[in-house]
PDB file of C-alpha atoms in Angstrom:
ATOM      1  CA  UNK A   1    -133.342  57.596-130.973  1.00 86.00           C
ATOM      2  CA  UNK A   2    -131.499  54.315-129.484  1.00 89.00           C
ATOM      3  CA  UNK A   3    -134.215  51.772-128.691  1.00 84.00           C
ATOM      4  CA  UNK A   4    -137.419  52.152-131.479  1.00 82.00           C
ATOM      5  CA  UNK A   5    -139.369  54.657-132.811  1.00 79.00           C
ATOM      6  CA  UNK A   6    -142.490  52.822-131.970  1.00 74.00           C
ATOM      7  CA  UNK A   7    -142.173  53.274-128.370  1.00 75.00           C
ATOM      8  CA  UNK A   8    -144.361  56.276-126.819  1.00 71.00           C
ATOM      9  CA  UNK A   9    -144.078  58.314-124.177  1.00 71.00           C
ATOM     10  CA  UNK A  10    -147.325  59.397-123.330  1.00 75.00           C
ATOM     11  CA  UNK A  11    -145.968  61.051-120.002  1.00 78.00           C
ATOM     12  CA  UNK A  12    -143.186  62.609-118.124  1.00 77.00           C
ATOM     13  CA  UNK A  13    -142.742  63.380-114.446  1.00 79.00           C
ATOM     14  CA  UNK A  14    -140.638  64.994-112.376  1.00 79.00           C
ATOM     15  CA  UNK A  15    -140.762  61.946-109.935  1.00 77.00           C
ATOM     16  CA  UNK A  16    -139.989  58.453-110.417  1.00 75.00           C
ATOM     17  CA  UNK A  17    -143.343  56.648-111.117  1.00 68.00           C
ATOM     18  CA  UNK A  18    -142.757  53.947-108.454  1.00 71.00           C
ATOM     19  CA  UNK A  19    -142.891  56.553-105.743  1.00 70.00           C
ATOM     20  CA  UNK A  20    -145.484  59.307-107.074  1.00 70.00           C
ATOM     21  CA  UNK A  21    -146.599  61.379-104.459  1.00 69.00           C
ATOM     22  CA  UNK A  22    -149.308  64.430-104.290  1.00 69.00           C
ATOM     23  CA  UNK A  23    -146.078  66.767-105.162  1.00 76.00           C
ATOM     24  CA  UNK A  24    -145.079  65.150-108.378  1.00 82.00           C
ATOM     25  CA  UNK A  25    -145.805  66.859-112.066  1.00 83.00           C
ATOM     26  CA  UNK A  26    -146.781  65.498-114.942  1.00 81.00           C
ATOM     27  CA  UNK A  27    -146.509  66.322-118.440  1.00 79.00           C
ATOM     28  CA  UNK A  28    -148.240  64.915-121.346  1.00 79.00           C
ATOM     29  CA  UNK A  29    -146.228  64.474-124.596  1.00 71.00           C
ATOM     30  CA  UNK A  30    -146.699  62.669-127.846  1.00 61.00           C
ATOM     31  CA  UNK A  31    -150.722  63.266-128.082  1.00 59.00           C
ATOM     32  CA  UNK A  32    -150.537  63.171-132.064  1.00 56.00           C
ATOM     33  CA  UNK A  33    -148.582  59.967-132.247  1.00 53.00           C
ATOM     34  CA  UNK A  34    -151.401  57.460-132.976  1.00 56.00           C
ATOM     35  CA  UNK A  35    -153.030  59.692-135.850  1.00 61.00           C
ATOM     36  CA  UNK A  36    -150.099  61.548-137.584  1.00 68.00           C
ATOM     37  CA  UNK A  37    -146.859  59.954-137.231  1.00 77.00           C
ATOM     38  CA  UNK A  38    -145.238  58.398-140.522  1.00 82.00           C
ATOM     39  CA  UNK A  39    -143.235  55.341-139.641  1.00 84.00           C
ATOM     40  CA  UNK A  40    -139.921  55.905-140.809  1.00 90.00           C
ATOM     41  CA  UNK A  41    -137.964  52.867-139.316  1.00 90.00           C
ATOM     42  CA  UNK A  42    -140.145  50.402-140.946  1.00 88.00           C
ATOM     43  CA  UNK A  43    -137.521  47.207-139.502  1.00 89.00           C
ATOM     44  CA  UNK A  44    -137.974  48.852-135.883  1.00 88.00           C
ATOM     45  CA  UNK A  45    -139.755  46.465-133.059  1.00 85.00           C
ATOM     46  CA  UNK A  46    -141.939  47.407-130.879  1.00 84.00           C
ATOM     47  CA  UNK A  47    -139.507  46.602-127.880  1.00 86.00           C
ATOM     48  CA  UNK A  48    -136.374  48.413-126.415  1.00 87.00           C
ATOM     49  CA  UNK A  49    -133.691  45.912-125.468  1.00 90.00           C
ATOM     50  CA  UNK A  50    -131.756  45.609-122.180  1.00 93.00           C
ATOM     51  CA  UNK A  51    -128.774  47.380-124.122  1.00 94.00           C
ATOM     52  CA  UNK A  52    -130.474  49.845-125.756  1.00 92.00           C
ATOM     53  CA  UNK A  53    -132.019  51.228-122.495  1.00 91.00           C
ATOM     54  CA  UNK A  54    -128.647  51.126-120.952  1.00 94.00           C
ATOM     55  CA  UNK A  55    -127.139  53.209-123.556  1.00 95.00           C
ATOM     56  CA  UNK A  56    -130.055  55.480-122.837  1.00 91.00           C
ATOM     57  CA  UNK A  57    -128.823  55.850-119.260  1.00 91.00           C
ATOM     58  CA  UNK A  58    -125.109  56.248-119.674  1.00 95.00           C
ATOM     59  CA  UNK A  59    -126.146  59.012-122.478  1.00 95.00           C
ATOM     60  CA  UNK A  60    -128.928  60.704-121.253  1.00 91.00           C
ATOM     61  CA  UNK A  61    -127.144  63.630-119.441  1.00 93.00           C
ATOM     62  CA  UNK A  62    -124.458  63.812-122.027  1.00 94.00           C
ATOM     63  CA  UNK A  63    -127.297  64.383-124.744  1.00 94.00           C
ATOM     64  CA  UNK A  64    -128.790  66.922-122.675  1.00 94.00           C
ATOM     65  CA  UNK A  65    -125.643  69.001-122.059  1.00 96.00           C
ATOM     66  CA  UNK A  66    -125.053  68.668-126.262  1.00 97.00           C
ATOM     67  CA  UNK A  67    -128.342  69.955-126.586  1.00 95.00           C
ATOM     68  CA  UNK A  68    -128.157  73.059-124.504  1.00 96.00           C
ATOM     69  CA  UNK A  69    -124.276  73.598-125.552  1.00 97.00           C
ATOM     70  CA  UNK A  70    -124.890  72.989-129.363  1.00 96.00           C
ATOM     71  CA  UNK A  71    -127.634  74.892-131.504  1.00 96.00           C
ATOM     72  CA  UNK A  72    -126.704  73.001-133.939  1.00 96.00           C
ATOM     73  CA  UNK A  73    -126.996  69.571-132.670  1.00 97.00           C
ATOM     74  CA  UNK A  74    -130.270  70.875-130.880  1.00 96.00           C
ATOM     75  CA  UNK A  75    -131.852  71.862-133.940  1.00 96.00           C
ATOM     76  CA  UNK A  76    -130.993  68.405-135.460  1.00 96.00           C
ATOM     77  CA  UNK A  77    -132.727  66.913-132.640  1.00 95.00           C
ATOM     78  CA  UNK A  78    -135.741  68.535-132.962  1.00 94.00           C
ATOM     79  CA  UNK A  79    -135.685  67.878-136.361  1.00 96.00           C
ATOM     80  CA  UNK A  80    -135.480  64.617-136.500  1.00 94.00           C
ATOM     81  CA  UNK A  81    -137.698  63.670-133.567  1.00 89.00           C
ATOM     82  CA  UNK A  82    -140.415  65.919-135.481  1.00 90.00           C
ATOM     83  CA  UNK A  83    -139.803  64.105-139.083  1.00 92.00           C
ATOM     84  CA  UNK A  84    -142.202  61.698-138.336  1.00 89.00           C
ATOM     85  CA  UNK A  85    -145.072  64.111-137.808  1.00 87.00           C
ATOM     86  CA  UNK A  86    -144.800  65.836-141.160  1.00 88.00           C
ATOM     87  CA  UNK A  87    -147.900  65.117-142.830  1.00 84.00           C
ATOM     88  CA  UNK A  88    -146.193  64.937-145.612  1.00 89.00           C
ATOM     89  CA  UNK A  89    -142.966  62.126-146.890  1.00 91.00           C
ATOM     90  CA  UNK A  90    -141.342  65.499-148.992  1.00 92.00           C
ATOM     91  CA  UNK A  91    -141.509  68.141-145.995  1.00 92.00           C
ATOM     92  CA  UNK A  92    -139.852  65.103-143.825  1.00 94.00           C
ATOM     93  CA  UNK A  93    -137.139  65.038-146.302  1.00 95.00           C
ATOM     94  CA  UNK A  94    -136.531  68.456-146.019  1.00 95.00           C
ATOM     95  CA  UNK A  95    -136.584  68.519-142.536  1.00 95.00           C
ATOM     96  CA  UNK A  96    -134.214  65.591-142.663  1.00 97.00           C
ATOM     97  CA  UNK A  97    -131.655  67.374-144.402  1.00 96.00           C
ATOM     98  CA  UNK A  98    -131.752  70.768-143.102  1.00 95.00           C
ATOM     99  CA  UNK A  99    -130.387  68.973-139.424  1.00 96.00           C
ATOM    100  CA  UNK A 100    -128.031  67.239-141.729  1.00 96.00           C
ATOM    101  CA  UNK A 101    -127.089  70.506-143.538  1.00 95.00           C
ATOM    102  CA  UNK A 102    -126.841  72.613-140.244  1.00 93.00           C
ATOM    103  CA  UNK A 103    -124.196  70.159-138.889  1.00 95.00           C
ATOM    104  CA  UNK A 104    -121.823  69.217-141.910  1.00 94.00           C
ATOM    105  CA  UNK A 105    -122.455  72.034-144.333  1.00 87.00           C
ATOM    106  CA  UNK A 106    -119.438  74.435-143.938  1.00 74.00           C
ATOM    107  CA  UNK A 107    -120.981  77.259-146.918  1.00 74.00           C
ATOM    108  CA  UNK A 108    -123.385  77.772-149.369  1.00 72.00           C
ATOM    109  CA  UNK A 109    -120.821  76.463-152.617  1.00 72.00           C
ATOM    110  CA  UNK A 110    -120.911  73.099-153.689  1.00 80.00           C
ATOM    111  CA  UNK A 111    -123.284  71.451-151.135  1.00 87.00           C
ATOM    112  CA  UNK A 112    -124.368  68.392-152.806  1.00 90.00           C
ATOM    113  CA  UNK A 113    -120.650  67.312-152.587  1.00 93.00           C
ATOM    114  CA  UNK A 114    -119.457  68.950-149.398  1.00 93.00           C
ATOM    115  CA  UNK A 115    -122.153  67.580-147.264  1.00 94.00           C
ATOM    116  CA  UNK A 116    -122.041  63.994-148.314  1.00 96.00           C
ATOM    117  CA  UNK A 117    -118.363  63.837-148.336  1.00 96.00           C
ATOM    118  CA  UNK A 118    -118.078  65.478-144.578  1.00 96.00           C
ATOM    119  CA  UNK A 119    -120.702  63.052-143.255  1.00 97.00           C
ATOM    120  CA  UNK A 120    -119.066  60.174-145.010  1.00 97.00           C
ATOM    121  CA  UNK A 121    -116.249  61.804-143.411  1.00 97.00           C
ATOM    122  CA  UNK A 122    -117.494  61.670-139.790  1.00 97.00           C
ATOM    123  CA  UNK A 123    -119.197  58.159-139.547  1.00 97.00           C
ATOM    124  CA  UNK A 124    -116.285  56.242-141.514  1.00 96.00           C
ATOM    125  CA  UNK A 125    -112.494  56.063-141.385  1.00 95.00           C
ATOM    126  CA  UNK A 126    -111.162  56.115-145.128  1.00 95.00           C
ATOM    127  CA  UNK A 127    -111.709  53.827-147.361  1.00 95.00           C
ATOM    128  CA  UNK A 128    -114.251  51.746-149.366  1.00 97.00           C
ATOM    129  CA  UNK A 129    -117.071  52.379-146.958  1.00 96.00           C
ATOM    130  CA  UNK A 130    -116.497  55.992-146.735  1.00 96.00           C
ATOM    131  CA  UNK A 131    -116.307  56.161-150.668  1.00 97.00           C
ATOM    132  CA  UNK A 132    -119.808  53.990-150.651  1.00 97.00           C
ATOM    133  CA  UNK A 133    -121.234  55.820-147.693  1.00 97.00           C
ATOM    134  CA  UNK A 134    -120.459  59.493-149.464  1.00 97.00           C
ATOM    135  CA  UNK A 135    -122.123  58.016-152.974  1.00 97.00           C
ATOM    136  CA  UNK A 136    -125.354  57.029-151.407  1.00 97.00           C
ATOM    137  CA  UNK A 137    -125.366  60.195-149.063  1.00 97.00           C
ATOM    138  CA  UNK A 138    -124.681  62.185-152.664  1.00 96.00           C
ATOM    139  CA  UNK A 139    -127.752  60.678-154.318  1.00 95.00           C
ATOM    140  CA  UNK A 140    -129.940  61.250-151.006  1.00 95.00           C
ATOM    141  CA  UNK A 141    -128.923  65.007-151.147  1.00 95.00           C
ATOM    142  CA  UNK A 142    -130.114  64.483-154.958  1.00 93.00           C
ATOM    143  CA  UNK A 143    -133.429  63.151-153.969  1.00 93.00           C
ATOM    144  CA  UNK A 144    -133.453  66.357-151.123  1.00 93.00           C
ATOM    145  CA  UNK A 145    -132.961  68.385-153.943  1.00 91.00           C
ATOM    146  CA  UNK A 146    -135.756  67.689-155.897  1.00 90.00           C
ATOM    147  CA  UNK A 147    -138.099  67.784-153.116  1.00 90.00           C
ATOM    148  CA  UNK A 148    -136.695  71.136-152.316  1.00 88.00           C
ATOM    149  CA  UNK A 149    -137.519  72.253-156.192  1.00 88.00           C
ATOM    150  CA  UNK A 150    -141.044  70.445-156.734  1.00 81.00           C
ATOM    151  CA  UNK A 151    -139.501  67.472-158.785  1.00 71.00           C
ATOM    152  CA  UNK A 152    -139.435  64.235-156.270  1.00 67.00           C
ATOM    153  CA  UNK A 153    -139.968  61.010-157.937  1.00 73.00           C
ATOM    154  CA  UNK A 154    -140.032  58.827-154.892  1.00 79.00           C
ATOM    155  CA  UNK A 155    -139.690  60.555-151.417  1.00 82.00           C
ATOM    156  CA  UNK A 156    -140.280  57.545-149.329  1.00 89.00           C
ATOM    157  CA  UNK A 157    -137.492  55.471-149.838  1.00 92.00           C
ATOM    158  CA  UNK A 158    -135.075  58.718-149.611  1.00 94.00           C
ATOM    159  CA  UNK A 159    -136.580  59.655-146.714  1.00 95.00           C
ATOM    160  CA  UNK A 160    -136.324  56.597-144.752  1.00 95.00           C
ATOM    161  CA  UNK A 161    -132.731  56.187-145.643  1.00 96.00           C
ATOM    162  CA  UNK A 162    -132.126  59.728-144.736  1.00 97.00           C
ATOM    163  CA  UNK A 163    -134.293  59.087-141.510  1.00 96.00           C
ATOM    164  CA  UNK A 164    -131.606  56.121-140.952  1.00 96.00           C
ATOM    165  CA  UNK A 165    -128.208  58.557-141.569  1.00 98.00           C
ATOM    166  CA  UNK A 166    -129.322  61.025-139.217  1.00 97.00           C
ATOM    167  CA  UNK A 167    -129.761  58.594-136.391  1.00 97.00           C
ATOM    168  CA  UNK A 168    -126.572  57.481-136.837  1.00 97.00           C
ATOM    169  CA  UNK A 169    -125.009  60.708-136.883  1.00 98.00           C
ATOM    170  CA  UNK A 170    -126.621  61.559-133.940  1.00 97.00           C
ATOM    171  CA  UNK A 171    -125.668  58.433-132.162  1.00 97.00           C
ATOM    172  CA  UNK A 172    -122.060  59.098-132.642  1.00 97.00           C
ATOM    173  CA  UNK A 173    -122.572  62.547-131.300  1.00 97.00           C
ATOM    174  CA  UNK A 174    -123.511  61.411-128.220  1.00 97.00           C
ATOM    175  CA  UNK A 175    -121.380  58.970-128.175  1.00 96.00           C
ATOM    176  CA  UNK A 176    -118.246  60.781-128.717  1.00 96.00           C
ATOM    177  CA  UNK A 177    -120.000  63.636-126.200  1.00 96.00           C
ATOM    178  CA  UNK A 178    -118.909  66.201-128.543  1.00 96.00           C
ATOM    179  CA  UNK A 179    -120.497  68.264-132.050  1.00 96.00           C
ATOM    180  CA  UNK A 180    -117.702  68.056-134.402  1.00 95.00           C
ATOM    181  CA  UNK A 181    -116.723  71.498-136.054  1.00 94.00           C
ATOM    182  CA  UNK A 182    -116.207  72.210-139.864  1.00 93.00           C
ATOM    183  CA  UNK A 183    -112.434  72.104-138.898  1.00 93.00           C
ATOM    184  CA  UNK A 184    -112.660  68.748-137.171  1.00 93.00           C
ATOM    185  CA  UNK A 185    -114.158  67.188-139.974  1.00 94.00           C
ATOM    186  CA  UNK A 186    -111.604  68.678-142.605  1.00 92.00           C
ATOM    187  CA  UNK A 187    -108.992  67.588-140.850  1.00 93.00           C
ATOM    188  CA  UNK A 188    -110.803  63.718-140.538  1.00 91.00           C
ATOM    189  CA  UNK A 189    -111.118  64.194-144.760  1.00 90.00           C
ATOM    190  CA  UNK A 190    -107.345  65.136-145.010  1.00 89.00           C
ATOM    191  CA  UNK A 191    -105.896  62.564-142.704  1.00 85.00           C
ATOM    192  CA  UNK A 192    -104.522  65.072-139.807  1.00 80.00           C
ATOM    193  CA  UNK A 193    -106.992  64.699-137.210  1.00 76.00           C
ATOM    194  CA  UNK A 194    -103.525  64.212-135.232  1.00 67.00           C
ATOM    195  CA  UNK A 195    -101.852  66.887-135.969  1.00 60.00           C
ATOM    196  CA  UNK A 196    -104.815  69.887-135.667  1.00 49.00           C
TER     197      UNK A 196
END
């Protein structure tokens, strides 16, 4: 999520590798990576800098608790660590956006709008880049749409883009150690985040 998507993790222990003993336990992950994964951050290195990994440790735990806390934010996770393994750019898409629509949708009316404007919403402070931000978010949730109905044009560049919003959504999650609620993002939309 923070450093690249091209780095594996082929293993996970329950010990710290430098001091593996005969009681330590291992568990393999990632055994389809090689063969099935669709490279969604085509810009990403190969490498995870120095700050990247220490974000990784001051957020780890925080991440963790969000996950176990939040279904929400737990299902987003899942989806979009499993986007890459969809065999298929369209089902990615759709996988994409359902995390996307489980966090910022607040009812079944007017989606296309709603969702766009509340994640505009909840990565900018008003303005020109939350106007631009909730346009191209709009015409991703267009591109969604079609997938969703049989009709997509061009899935790859949608999905990478939506790949790309997701991230950051869930970076600021963690960051700000907290899911934001319908109500926190209304009031964010309206201006009285400091009054609610």
């Amino acid at each position: 999520l923070r450093g690249s998507p091209h780095v594996r993790v082929p293993v996970v222990s329950n010990a710290s590798f430098s001091r593996v003993g005969s009681s330590a336990a291992f568990w393999p992950v990632e055994s389809e990576w090689d063969k099935t994964r669709m490279i969604l951050e085509p810009d990403a290195g190969d490498l995870i800098d120095i700050e990247a990994l220490e974000w990784v440790k001051r957020h780890w735990f925080k991440g963790g608790r969000l996950i176990r806390k939040s279904n929400e934010f737990n299902l987003a996770m899942q989806a979009f660590d499993q986007s890459s393994f969809a065999r298929d750019p369209v089902l990615a898409l759709l996988l994409l956006w359902s995390a996307l629509e489980t966090l910022f949708s607040p009812g079944r009316s007017e989606l296309r709008f709603r969702c766009s404007a509340y994640i505009a919403t909840f990565l900018e402070p008003p303005g020109i880049g939350r106007l631009s931000l909730q346009r191209a978010t709009a015409k991703l949730y267009d591109a969604r749409s079609a997938a969703a109905h049989g009709r997509p044009k061009d899935a790859e560049q949608p999905l990478i883009a939506t790949f790309a919003l997701l991230k950051r959504v869930l970076l600021k999650i963690i960051g700000e150690d907290r899911v934001p609620t319908i109500a926190d993002i209304e009031s964010r939309l309206f201006g009285a985040e400091n009054e609610s």
